[in-house]
mmCIF file of C-alpha atoms and ligand atoms in Angstrom:
data_model
loop_
_atom_site.group_PDB
_atom_site.id
_atom_site.type_symbol
_atom_site.label_atom_id
_atom_site.label_comp_id
_atom_site.label_asym_id
_atom_site.label_seq_id
_atom_site.Cartn_x
_atom_site.Cartn_y
_atom_site.Cartn_z
ATOM 1 C CA MET A 130 0.000 0.000 0.000
ATOM 2 C CA LEU A 131 1.146 3.554 -0.738
ATOM 3 C CA VAL A 132 -0.172 6.423 1.372
ATOM 4 C CA ILE A 133 0.366 9.781 -0.302
ATOM 5 C CA THR A 134 0.314 12.816 1.973
ATOM 6 C CA ASN A 135 0.861 16.552 1.729
ATOM 7 C CA ALA A 136 4.007 16.161 3.890
ATOM 8 C CA ARG A 137 2.906 18.424 6.771
ATOM 9 C CA PRO A 138 4.650 17.253 9.966
ATOM 10 C CA SER A 139 1.366 16.848 11.877
ATOM 11 C CA VAL A 140 -0.008 14.647 9.083
ATOM 12 C CA LEU A 141 3.150 12.529 8.997
ATOM 13 C CA ALA A 142 2.953 11.986 12.739
ATOM 14 C CA ARG A 143 -0.715 10.957 12.507
ATOM 15 C CA ILE A 144 -0.051 8.457 9.690
ATOM 16 C CA ASP A 145 2.903 7.038 11.622
ATOM 17 C CA ARG A 146 0.650 6.516 14.636
ATOM 18 C CA ILE A 147 -2.084 4.756 12.650
ATOM 19 C CA LEU A 148 0.444 2.434 11.005
ATOM 20 C CA VAL A 149 2.163 1.585 14.297
ATOM 21 C CA GLU A 150 -1.199 0.941 16.010
ATOM 22 C CA ASN A 151 -1.998 -1.546 13.257
ATOM 23 C CA GLY A 152 1.384 -3.268 13.384
ATOM 24 C CA LEU A 153 2.326 -2.102 9.885
ATOM 25 C CA THR A 154 5.953 -1.356 9.018
ATOM 26 C CA HIS A 155 6.773 1.170 6.325
ATOM 27 C CA THR A 156 9.392 3.344 4.685
ATOM 28 C CA ARG A 157 8.947 7.069 4.197
ATOM 29 C CA HIS A 158 9.677 8.766 0.897
ATOM 30 C CA PRO A 159 9.741 12.534 1.270
ATOM 31 C CA GLY A 160 9.655 14.829 -1.747
ATOM 32 C CA PRO A 161 9.329 18.531 -2.472
ATOM 33 C CA ASP A 162 5.561 18.684 -1.945
ATOM 34 C CA ARG A 163 4.448 15.199 -0.995
ATOM 35 C CA CYS A 164 5.546 12.471 1.378
ATOM 36 C CA VAL A 165 4.749 8.890 0.408
ATOM 37 C CA PHE A 166 4.558 6.024 2.885
ATOM 38 C CA ALA A 167 5.330 2.639 1.332
ATOM 39 C CA VAL A 168 3.626 0.222 3.697
ATOM 40 C CA ASP A 169 4.649 -3.444 3.925
ATOM 41 C CA GLY A 170 2.163 -6.285 4.265
ATOM 42 C CA HIS A 171 -1.599 -6.189 4.131
ATOM 43 C CA ALA A 172 -3.747 -3.454 5.680
ATOM 44 C CA GLY A 173 -7.359 -4.245 6.574
ATOM 45 C CA THR A 174 -10.288 -2.303 5.107
ATOM 46 C CA ALA A 175 -10.890 -0.378 8.331
ATOM 47 C CA THR A 176 -7.268 0.833 8.410
ATOM 48 C CA VAL A 177 -7.363 1.830 4.749
ATOM 49 C CA THR A 178 -10.602 3.761 5.324
ATOM 50 C CA ARG A 179 -9.131 5.490 8.373
ATOM 51 C CA LEU A 180 -5.955 6.459 6.510
ATOM 52 C CA ALA A 181 -7.927 7.758 3.511
ATOM 53 C CA ALA A 182 -10.132 9.869 5.821
ATOM 54 C CA THR A 183 -7.147 11.470 7.567
ATOM 55 C CA PRO A 184 -6.857 15.171 6.637
ATOM 56 C CA GLY A 185 -3.714 15.764 4.586
ATOM 57 C CA VAL A 186 -3.892 12.343 2.920
ATOM 58 C CA ILE A 187 -4.080 12.820 -0.840
ATOM 59 C CA ASP A 188 -4.498 9.193 -1.904
ATOM 60 C CA VAL A 189 -4.216 5.646 -0.611
ATOM 61 C CA LEU A 190 -3.230 3.107 -3.258
ATOM 62 C CA THR A 191 -3.908 -0.531 -2.405
ATOM 63 C CA ALA A 192 -4.190 -2.276 -5.782
ATOM 64 C CA PRO A 193 -1.079 -4.401 -6.494
ATOM 65 C CA GLY A 194 -0.711 -2.700 -9.906
ATOM 66 C CA ASP A 195 -0.505 0.729 -8.242
ATOM 67 C CA GLN A 196 2.546 0.126 -6.041
ATOM 68 C CA TRP A 197 4.950 2.339 -7.989
ATOM 69 C CA LEU A 198 6.852 5.135 -6.278
ATOM 70 C CA SER A 199 7.853 6.268 -9.795
ATOM 71 C CA ALA A 200 4.255 6.818 -10.962
ATOM 72 C CA ARG A 201 2.988 10.251 -12.010
ATOM 73 C CA ARG A 202 -0.116 9.463 -10.020
ATOM 74 C CA VAL A 203 2.087 9.436 -6.911
ATOM 75 C CA ARG A 204 4.049 12.586 -7.826
ATOM 76 C CA PRO A 205 2.484 14.612 -10.656
ATOM 77 C CA ARG A 206 5.529 16.849 -11.098
ATOM 78 C CA THR A 207 8.712 15.632 -12.794
ATOM 79 C CA THR A 208 11.435 14.858 -10.284
ATOM 80 C CA ARG A 209 14.320 17.293 -10.499
ATOM 81 C CA VAL A 210 17.566 15.501 -9.820
ATOM 82 C CA ASP A 211 20.293 17.789 -8.519
ATOM 83 C CA VAL A 212 23.532 16.236 -9.774
ATOM 84 C CA GLY A 213 25.842 18.835 -8.287
ATOM 85 C CA PHE A 214 27.754 21.879 -9.531
ATOM 86 C CA GLY A 215 24.442 23.648 -10.147
ATOM 87 C CA VAL A 216 23.224 21.107 -12.705
ATOM 88 C CA GLU A 217 19.738 19.664 -12.528
ATOM 89 C CA VAL A 218 18.266 16.834 -14.626
ATOM 90 C CA GLY A 219 14.492 16.888 -15.069
ATOM 91 C CA GLY A 220 14.105 20.644 -14.617
ATOM 92 C CA ASP A 221 13.052 23.153 -17.261
ATOM 93 C CA ALA A 222 16.396 22.924 -19.041
ATOM 94 C CA PHE A 223 17.562 20.180 -21.418
ATOM 95 C CA VAL A 224 20.783 18.540 -20.249
ATOM 96 C CA VAL A 225 23.576 17.101 -22.371
ATOM 97 C CA ALA A 226 25.990 14.582 -20.859
ATOM 98 C CA ALA A 227 28.907 13.820 -23.169
ATOM 99 C CA GLY A 228 32.356 12.306 -23.174
ATOM 100 C CA PRO A 229 34.282 9.198 -24.138
ATOM 101 C CA CYS A 230 32.779 5.740 -23.909
ATOM 102 C CA ALA A 231 35.811 4.753 -21.829
ATOM 103 C CA VAL A 232 38.379 6.850 -19.979
ATOM 104 C CA GLU A 233 41.699 6.121 -21.706
ATOM 105 C CA SER A 234 44.300 8.583 -20.434
ATOM 106 C CA GLN A 235 44.555 11.952 -18.779
ATOM 107 C CA ALA A 236 45.586 13.693 -22.016
ATOM 108 C CA VAL A 237 42.714 12.311 -24.094
ATOM 109 C CA LEU A 238 40.214 12.965 -21.315
ATOM 110 C CA ASN A 239 41.440 16.570 -21.014
ATOM 111 C CA ASP A 240 40.898 17.144 -24.727
ATOM 112 C CA ILE A 241 37.454 15.576 -24.773
ATOM 113 C CA THR A 242 36.340 17.416 -21.633
ATOM 114 C CA SER A 243 37.302 20.755 -23.202
ATOM 115 C CA VAL A 244 35.342 19.961 -26.352
ATOM 116 C CA VAL A 245 32.166 18.885 -24.569
ATOM 117 C CA ALA A 246 32.243 21.504 -21.807
ATOM 118 C CA LEU A 247 32.845 24.379 -24.224
ATOM 119 C CA GLY A 248 30.351 22.935 -26.708
ATOM 120 C CA GLY A 249 27.380 22.883 -24.322
ATOM 121 C CA ALA A 250 27.494 19.686 -22.281
ATOM 122 C CA SER A 251 26.724 20.085 -18.578
ATOM 123 C CA ILE A 252 27.821 16.613 -17.494
ATOM 124 C CA LEU A 253 30.959 14.636 -18.370
ATOM 125 C CA ARG A 254 30.467 10.931 -19.129
ATOM 126 C CA GLY A 255 33.245 8.363 -19.195
ATOM 127 C CA GLY A 256 33.534 4.689 -18.285
ATOM 128 C CA ALA A 257 36.202 3.515 -15.857
ATOM 129 C CA PHE A 258 34.693 0.034 -15.429
ATOM 130 C CA LYS A 259 33.523 -1.255 -18.818
ATOM 131 C CA PRO A 260 30.999 -4.072 -19.290
ATOM 132 C CA ARG A 261 32.477 -5.628 -22.460
ATOM 133 C CA SER A 262 30.934 -8.531 -24.326
ATOM 134 C CA HIS A 263 34.312 -10.292 -24.603
ATOM 135 C CA PRO A 264 36.709 -10.674 -21.649
ATOM 136 C CA ALA A 265 39.738 -9.943 -23.855
ATOM 137 C CA SER A 266 38.361 -6.511 -24.825
ATOM 138 C CA PHE A 267 39.524 -3.385 -22.972
ATOM 139 C CA GLN A 268 37.840 -3.508 -19.563
ATOM 140 C CA GLY A 269 38.487 0.116 -18.610
ATOM 141 C CA LEU A 270 41.139 1.671 -16.399
ATOM 142 C CA GLY A 271 39.207 0.870 -13.221
ATOM 143 C CA ALA A 272 40.330 2.822 -10.150
ATOM 144 C CA GLU A 273 42.824 4.802 -12.223
ATOM 145 C CA GLY A 274 40.000 5.864 -14.535
ATOM 146 C CA LEU A 275 37.950 6.992 -11.538
ATOM 147 C CA ALA A 276 40.855 9.134 -10.359
ATOM 148 C CA LEU A 277 41.134 10.759 -13.798
ATOM 149 C CA LEU A 278 37.412 11.546 -13.793
ATOM 150 C CA ALA A 279 37.589 12.961 -10.272
ATOM 151 C CA ARG A 280 40.422 15.214 -11.389
ATOM 152 C CA GLN A 281 38.446 16.563 -14.361
ATOM 153 C CA ARG A 282 35.535 17.262 -12.085
ATOM 154 C CA GLU A 283 37.775 19.152 -9.704
ATOM 155 C CA ILE A 284 39.493 21.219 -12.391
ATOM 156 C CA THR A 285 36.476 22.009 -14.546
ATOM 157 C CA ALA A 286 33.653 21.939 -11.949
ATOM 158 C CA ILE A 287 31.601 19.656 -14.184
ATOM 159 C CA PRO A 288 29.591 16.792 -12.695
ATOM 160 C CA VAL A 289 30.671 13.315 -13.758
ATOM 161 C CA VAL A 290 28.678 10.186 -14.594
ATOM 162 C CA THR A 291 30.370 6.800 -14.704
ATOM 163 C CA GLU A 292 29.233 3.196 -14.637
ATOM 164 C CA VAL A 293 29.387 0.940 -11.613
ATOM 165 C CA LEU A 294 29.482 -2.784 -12.393
ATOM 166 C CA ASP A 295 29.994 -4.350 -9.003
ATOM 167 C CA PRO A 296 28.287 -3.696 -5.640
ATOM 168 C CA ARG A 297 31.754 -3.759 -4.035
ATOM 169 C CA HIS A 298 32.781 -0.732 -6.113
ATOM 170 C CA VAL A 299 29.791 1.460 -5.250
ATOM 171 C CA ALA A 300 31.520 3.393 -2.452
ATOM 172 C CA ALA A 301 34.603 4.162 -4.569
ATOM 173 C CA VAL A 302 32.559 5.212 -7.594
ATOM 174 C CA ALA A 303 30.281 7.345 -5.407
ATOM 175 C CA GLU A 304 33.345 9.158 -4.121
ATOM 176 C CA SER A 305 34.720 10.023 -7.568
ATOM 177 C CA ALA A 306 31.511 10.583 -9.513
ATOM 178 C CA ASP A 307 28.349 12.619 -9.086
ATOM 179 C CA ILE A 308 26.050 10.127 -10.821
ATOM 180 C CA LEU A 309 26.279 6.325 -10.713
ATOM 181 C CA GLN A 310 25.419 4.744 -14.040
ATOM 182 C CA ILE A 311 23.790 1.330 -14.042
ATOM 183 C CA GLY A 312 24.454 -0.081 -17.489
ATOM 184 C CA ALA A 313 21.964 -1.882 -19.709
ATOM 185 C CA ARG A 314 23.530 -5.256 -18.902
ATOM 186 C CA ASN A 315 23.077 -4.719 -15.182
ATOM 187 C CA MET A 316 19.550 -3.311 -15.157
ATOM 188 C CA HIS A 317 18.328 -6.595 -13.665
ATOM 189 C CA ASN A 318 21.125 -6.800 -11.077
ATOM 190 C CA PHE A 319 18.932 -6.053 -8.084
ATOM 191 C CA GLU A 320 21.686 -6.230 -5.458
ATOM 192 C CA LEU A 321 23.692 -3.672 -7.439
ATOM 193 C CA LEU A 322 20.611 -1.448 -7.777
ATOM 194 C CA LYS A 323 20.019 -1.546 -4.018
ATOM 195 C CA GLU A 324 23.656 -0.835 -3.203
ATOM 196 C CA ALA A 325 23.745 2.059 -5.689
ATOM 197 C CA GLY A 326 20.513 3.387 -4.194
ATOM 198 C CA ARG A 327 21.908 3.239 -0.670
ATOM 199 C CA SER A 328 24.873 5.404 -1.724
ATOM 200 C CA GLY A 329 22.452 8.340 -1.886
ATOM 201 C CA ARG A 330 24.052 9.490 -5.148
ATOM 202 C CA PRO A 331 21.902 10.132 -8.225
ATOM 203 C CA VAL A 332 21.523 6.938 -10.250
ATOM 204 C CA LEU A 333 21.357 6.905 -14.053
ATOM 205 C CA LEU A 334 19.467 3.736 -14.893
ATOM 206 C CA LYS A 335 19.873 2.509 -18.436
ATOM 207 C CA ARG A 336 17.162 0.352 -19.925
ATOM 208 C CA GLY A 337 18.188 -3.277 -20.378
ATOM 209 C CA LEU A 338 18.708 -4.229 -23.984
ATOM 210 C CA ALA A 339 15.825 -6.698 -23.808
ATOM 211 C CA ALA A 340 13.816 -5.090 -21.002
ATOM 212 C CA THR A 341 10.200 -4.000 -21.244
ATOM 213 C CA VAL A 342 9.221 -0.587 -19.923
ATOM 214 C CA ASP A 343 7.591 -2.369 -17.002
ATOM 215 C CA GLU A 344 10.844 -4.152 -16.118
ATOM 216 C CA TRP A 345 12.790 -0.886 -16.474
ATOM 217 C CA PHE A 346 10.417 0.780 -14.046
ATOM 218 C CA GLY A 347 10.685 -2.241 -11.748
ATOM 219 C CA ALA A 348 14.449 -1.709 -11.643
ATOM 220 C CA ALA A 349 13.909 1.986 -10.832
ATOM 221 C CA GLU A 350 11.607 0.920 -8.017
ATOM 222 C CA TYR A 351 14.475 -1.048 -6.426
ATOM 223 C CA VAL A 352 16.538 2.145 -6.217
ATOM 224 C CA LEU A 353 13.627 4.314 -5.069
ATOM 225 C CA ARG A 354 12.673 1.837 -2.317
ATOM 226 C CA THR A 355 16.103 2.314 -0.714
ATOM 227 C CA GLY A 356 14.952 5.871 0.013
ATOM 228 C CA ASN A 357 17.020 7.388 -2.791
ATOM 229 C CA PRO A 358 14.680 9.507 -4.944
ATOM 230 C CA HIS A 359 17.416 10.662 -7.357
ATOM 231 C CA VAL A 360 16.787 8.325 -10.270
ATOM 232 C CA ILE A 361 17.287 9.268 -13.925
ATOM 233 C CA LEU A 362 16.113 6.849 -16.611
ATOM 234 C CA CYS A 363 18.028 6.391 -19.865
ATOM 235 C CA GLU A 364 16.694 4.803 -23.071
ATOM 236 C CA ARG A 365 19.640 3.345 -25.021
ATOM 237 C CA GLY A 366 18.002 1.109 -27.595
ATOM 238 C CA ILE A 367 16.639 -2.403 -27.434
ATOM 239 C CA ARG A 368 17.418 -5.541 -29.368
ATOM 240 C CA THR A 369 15.052 -6.177 -32.246
ATOM 241 C CA PHE A 370 15.148 -8.102 -35.538
ATOM 242 C CA GLU A 371 16.734 -5.055 -37.223
ATOM 243 C CA PRO A 372 20.519 -5.231 -37.770
ATOM 244 C CA ALA A 373 20.876 -1.875 -39.604
ATOM 245 C CA THR A 374 21.520 -0.194 -36.267
ATOM 246 C CA ARG A 375 23.323 -1.698 -33.288
ATOM 247 C CA PHE A 376 20.092 -1.547 -31.270
ATOM 248 C CA THR A 377 16.687 -0.041 -32.039
ATOM 249 C CA LEU A 378 16.170 3.294 -30.305
ATOM 250 C CA ASP A 379 12.727 3.123 -28.735
ATOM 251 C CA LEU A 380 11.454 6.697 -28.643
ATOM 252 C CA GLY A 381 7.965 5.334 -28.047
ATOM 253 C CA ALA A 382 9.256 4.116 -24.687
ATOM 254 C CA VAL A 383 10.487 7.632 -23.915
ATOM 255 C CA ALA A 384 6.996 9.030 -24.460
ATOM 256 C CA VAL A 385 5.538 6.187 -22.376
ATOM 257 C CA ALA A 386 8.073 6.684 -19.571
ATOM 258 C CA LYS A 387 7.378 10.439 -19.434
ATOM 259 C CA ARG A 388 3.629 9.831 -19.131
ATOM 260 C CA ARG A 389 3.829 6.891 -16.802
ATOM 261 C CA GLY A 390 6.428 8.199 -14.402
ATOM 262 C CA HIS A 391 7.798 11.374 -12.843
ATOM 263 C CA LEU A 392 11.462 10.437 -13.272
ATOM 264 C CA PRO A 393 13.556 12.369 -15.802
ATOM 265 C CA VAL A 394 14.430 10.468 -18.987
ATOM 266 C CA LEU A 395 17.637 10.782 -20.992
ATOM 267 C CA VAL A 396 18.333 9.215 -24.383
ATOM 268 C CA ASP A 397 21.619 7.669 -25.520
ATOM 269 C CA PRO A 398 21.600 7.662 -29.334
ATOM 270 C CA SER A 399 25.284 6.630 -29.429
ATOM 271 C CA HIS A 400 24.891 3.163 -27.934
ATOM 272 C CA ALA A 401 21.500 2.782 -29.637
ATOM 273 C CA THR A 402 22.772 3.273 -33.173
ATOM 274 C CA GLY A 403 26.443 2.311 -32.879
ATOM 275 C CA ARG A 404 27.117 4.652 -35.826
ATOM 276 C CA ARG A 405 28.138 8.284 -35.460
ATOM 277 C CA GLU A 406 26.326 9.430 -38.607
ATOM 278 C CA LEU A 407 23.008 8.368 -37.073
ATOM 279 C CA VAL A 408 23.521 10.033 -33.706
ATOM 280 C CA ARG A 409 22.534 13.567 -34.761
ATOM 281 C CA PRO A 410 19.094 12.777 -36.258
ATOM 282 C CA LEU A 411 18.149 10.539 -33.340
ATOM 283 C CA ALA A 412 19.437 13.029 -30.773
ATOM 284 C CA LEU A 413 17.207 15.711 -32.290
ATOM 285 C CA ALA A 414 14.276 13.275 -32.438
ATOM 286 C CA ALA A 415 14.808 12.419 -28.766
ATOM 287 C CA ALA A 416 14.580 16.084 -27.791
ATOM 288 C CA ALA A 417 11.399 16.455 -29.859
ATOM 289 C CA ALA A 418 9.946 13.321 -28.247
ATOM 290 C CA GLY A 419 10.196 14.904 -24.799
ATOM 291 C CA ALA A 420 13.452 13.542 -23.416
ATOM 292 C CA ASP A 421 15.040 15.606 -20.643
ATOM 293 C CA GLY A 422 18.500 15.285 -22.112
ATOM 294 C CA LEU A 423 21.067 13.226 -23.993
ATOM 295 C CA LEU A 424 23.963 10.924 -23.179
ATOM 296 C CA LEU A 425 26.510 11.116 -25.998
ATOM 297 C CA ASP A 426 29.793 9.442 -26.859
ATOM 298 C CA VAL A 427 32.322 12.058 -28.000
ATOM 299 C CA HIS A 428 35.986 11.431 -28.828
ATOM 300 C CA THR A 429 38.647 13.732 -30.256
ATOM 301 C CA ALA A 430 40.340 10.811 -32.092
ATOM 302 C CA PRO A 431 37.649 8.132 -32.498
ATOM 303 C CA GLU A 432 39.813 6.039 -34.825
ATOM 304 C CA THR A 433 42.129 5.361 -31.878
ATOM 305 C CA ALA A 434 39.373 4.918 -29.257
ATOM 306 C CA ARG A 435 39.738 1.750 -27.211
ATOM 307 C CA CYS A 436 35.978 1.280 -27.065
ATOM 308 C CA ASP A 437 33.025 2.155 -29.351
ATOM 309 C CA GLY A 438 34.965 4.532 -31.650
ATOM 310 C CA ALA A 439 32.488 4.012 -34.515
ATOM 311 C CA GLN A 440 29.705 5.681 -32.589
ATOM 312 C CA ALA A 441 31.700 8.550 -31.065
ATOM 313 C CA LEU A 442 31.029 12.046 -32.378
ATOM 314 C CA THR A 443 34.126 14.014 -33.302
ATOM 315 C CA ALA A 444 34.535 17.554 -31.956
ATOM 316 C CA THR A 445 33.123 18.898 -35.242
ATOM 317 C CA ASP A 446 30.153 16.496 -35.144
ATOM 318 C CA PHE A 447 29.436 17.473 -31.553
ATOM 319 C CA ASP A 448 29.522 21.203 -32.325
ATOM 320 C CA ARG A 449 27.240 20.673 -35.302
ATOM 321 C CA LEU A 450 24.763 18.689 -33.241
ATOM 322 C CA MET A 451 24.706 21.362 -30.542
ATOM 323 C CA ALA A 452 24.204 24.067 -33.198
ATOM 324 C CA ASP A 453 21.168 22.170 -34.511
ATOM 325 C CA LEU A 454 19.870 21.345 -31.044
ATOM 326 C CA ARG A 455 19.697 24.937 -29.776
ATOM 327 C CA PRO A 456 17.036 26.242 -32.239
ATOM 328 C CA LEU A 457 15.054 23.023 -31.805
ATOM 329 C CA LEU A 458 15.056 23.479 -28.027
ATOM 330 C CA ARG A 459 13.996 27.103 -28.502
ATOM 331 C CA ALA A 460 11.043 25.935 -30.583
ATOM 332 C CA LEU A 461 10.210 23.430 -27.837
ATOM 333 C CA GLY A 462 10.382 26.183 -25.229
ATOM 334 C CA ARG A 463 13.227 24.507 -23.399
ATOM 335 C CA PRO A 464 16.631 26.104 -22.788
ATOM 336 C CA LEU A 465 19.884 24.165 -22.930
ATOM 337 C CA ALA A 466 21.123 23.662 -19.358
ATOM 338 C CA SER A 467 24.643 24.912 -20.055
ATOM 339 C CA ASP A 468 23.262 28.176 -21.489
ATOM 340 C CA THR A 469 21.141 28.831 -18.390
ATOM 341 C CA ARG A 470 24.157 28.176 -16.191
ATOM 342 C CA VAL A 471 26.241 30.762 -18.034
ATOM 343 C CA LEU A 472 23.373 33.236 -17.747
ATOM 344 C CA ALA A 473 22.980 32.565 -14.037
ATOM 345 C CA GLU A 474 26.706 33.051 -13.459
ATOM 346 C CA GLY A 475 26.800 36.186 -15.587
ATOM 347 C CA ASN A 476 23.900 37.760 -13.803
ATOM 348 C CA PRO A 477 24.207 37.689 -10.013
ATOM 349 C CA THR A 478 20.652 39.002 -9.558
HETATM 350 C C1 LIG B 613 27.908 3.065 -21.726
HETATM 351 O O1 LIG B 613 27.128 4.020 -21.641
HETATM 352 O O2 LIG B 613 29.129 3.190 -21.643
HETATM 353 C C2 LIG B 613 27.368 1.702 -21.928
HETATM 354 C C3 LIG B 613 28.139 0.620 -21.793
HETATM 355 O O3 LIG B 613 26.087 1.691 -22.265
HETATM 356 P P1 LIG B 613 25.003 0.503 -22.206
HETATM 357 O O4 LIG B 613 25.015 -0.024 -20.818
HETATM 358 O O5 LIG B 613 23.738 1.220 -22.567
HETATM 359 O O6 LIG B 613 25.406 -0.483 -23.245
HETATM 360 MN MN1 LIG B 614 30.214 2.126 -25.078
#
């Protein structure tokens, strides 16, 4: 059962009392304007009626199909995830996260960070732990890669997103990065989801390559139930019968996710297509479809990239995409996050 309240302290205390009196355990999920109680076990009709009649209670959801902390019915407003350094995902502004698929060296990371930060990205992406399909492929620099990312973040004051593959690495990744990425291959790794949730850091949850929207939301629920509300969804393509692209970007799922839930949704057209020439059209389509931002592979020398070079935008490609994105966002009535940040800094009032 979910009990949705207006979050006034007197109401919270009253709900607590009713639940305790009825021997019901629960977790509390506060938010900007509502507090949701996720109640374990079964509540009798009399208790449900009493809870629903309590002033300050907005809704009591008892149907098994309604037990979703991510649902718009539970929180009508889109969740704004503060990822640090003044950057918010899910707010009015459209956010671009960009960088190499994998962190390779300090010099290359420096170059790429300059390109993406100057070009309009607000978040730096880069994998230190890489989930590769073959064990002989480059597995990432690991802890050394984390240190390089942490250094970029310190020098450039840009928030960093990087993947965590193993529950034992969550603490280290949470120390070096602002957002923990759960990759498509780990979307069903529930112990990892719980551990990432417990870190308290924002979690970027990629859709599994064969996961339904329902399963994707189920994975988000695992993070939310730890008490961590900072979840960002990311559509990155699903496996279909179509080999012309690496995966099939499912923009329908983006529209569904935005209606169904209150969590912000990013789109990764790089991993979806696997081909740099297809990234621009699908990035623009994602913005038009209502995504809250993009996750993009960018590399200054993609031909030498140790991972996914074929899908990485060059500096020129990235600048061109951003030049096309700005007027589209204007037409959509949505500023680019990096532009609003510059404005805010330039205007102290
Ligand atoms: C990535 O973003 O680096 C990545 C491996 O993506 P995915 O999990 O979507 O394949
Ligand atoms: Mn990749």
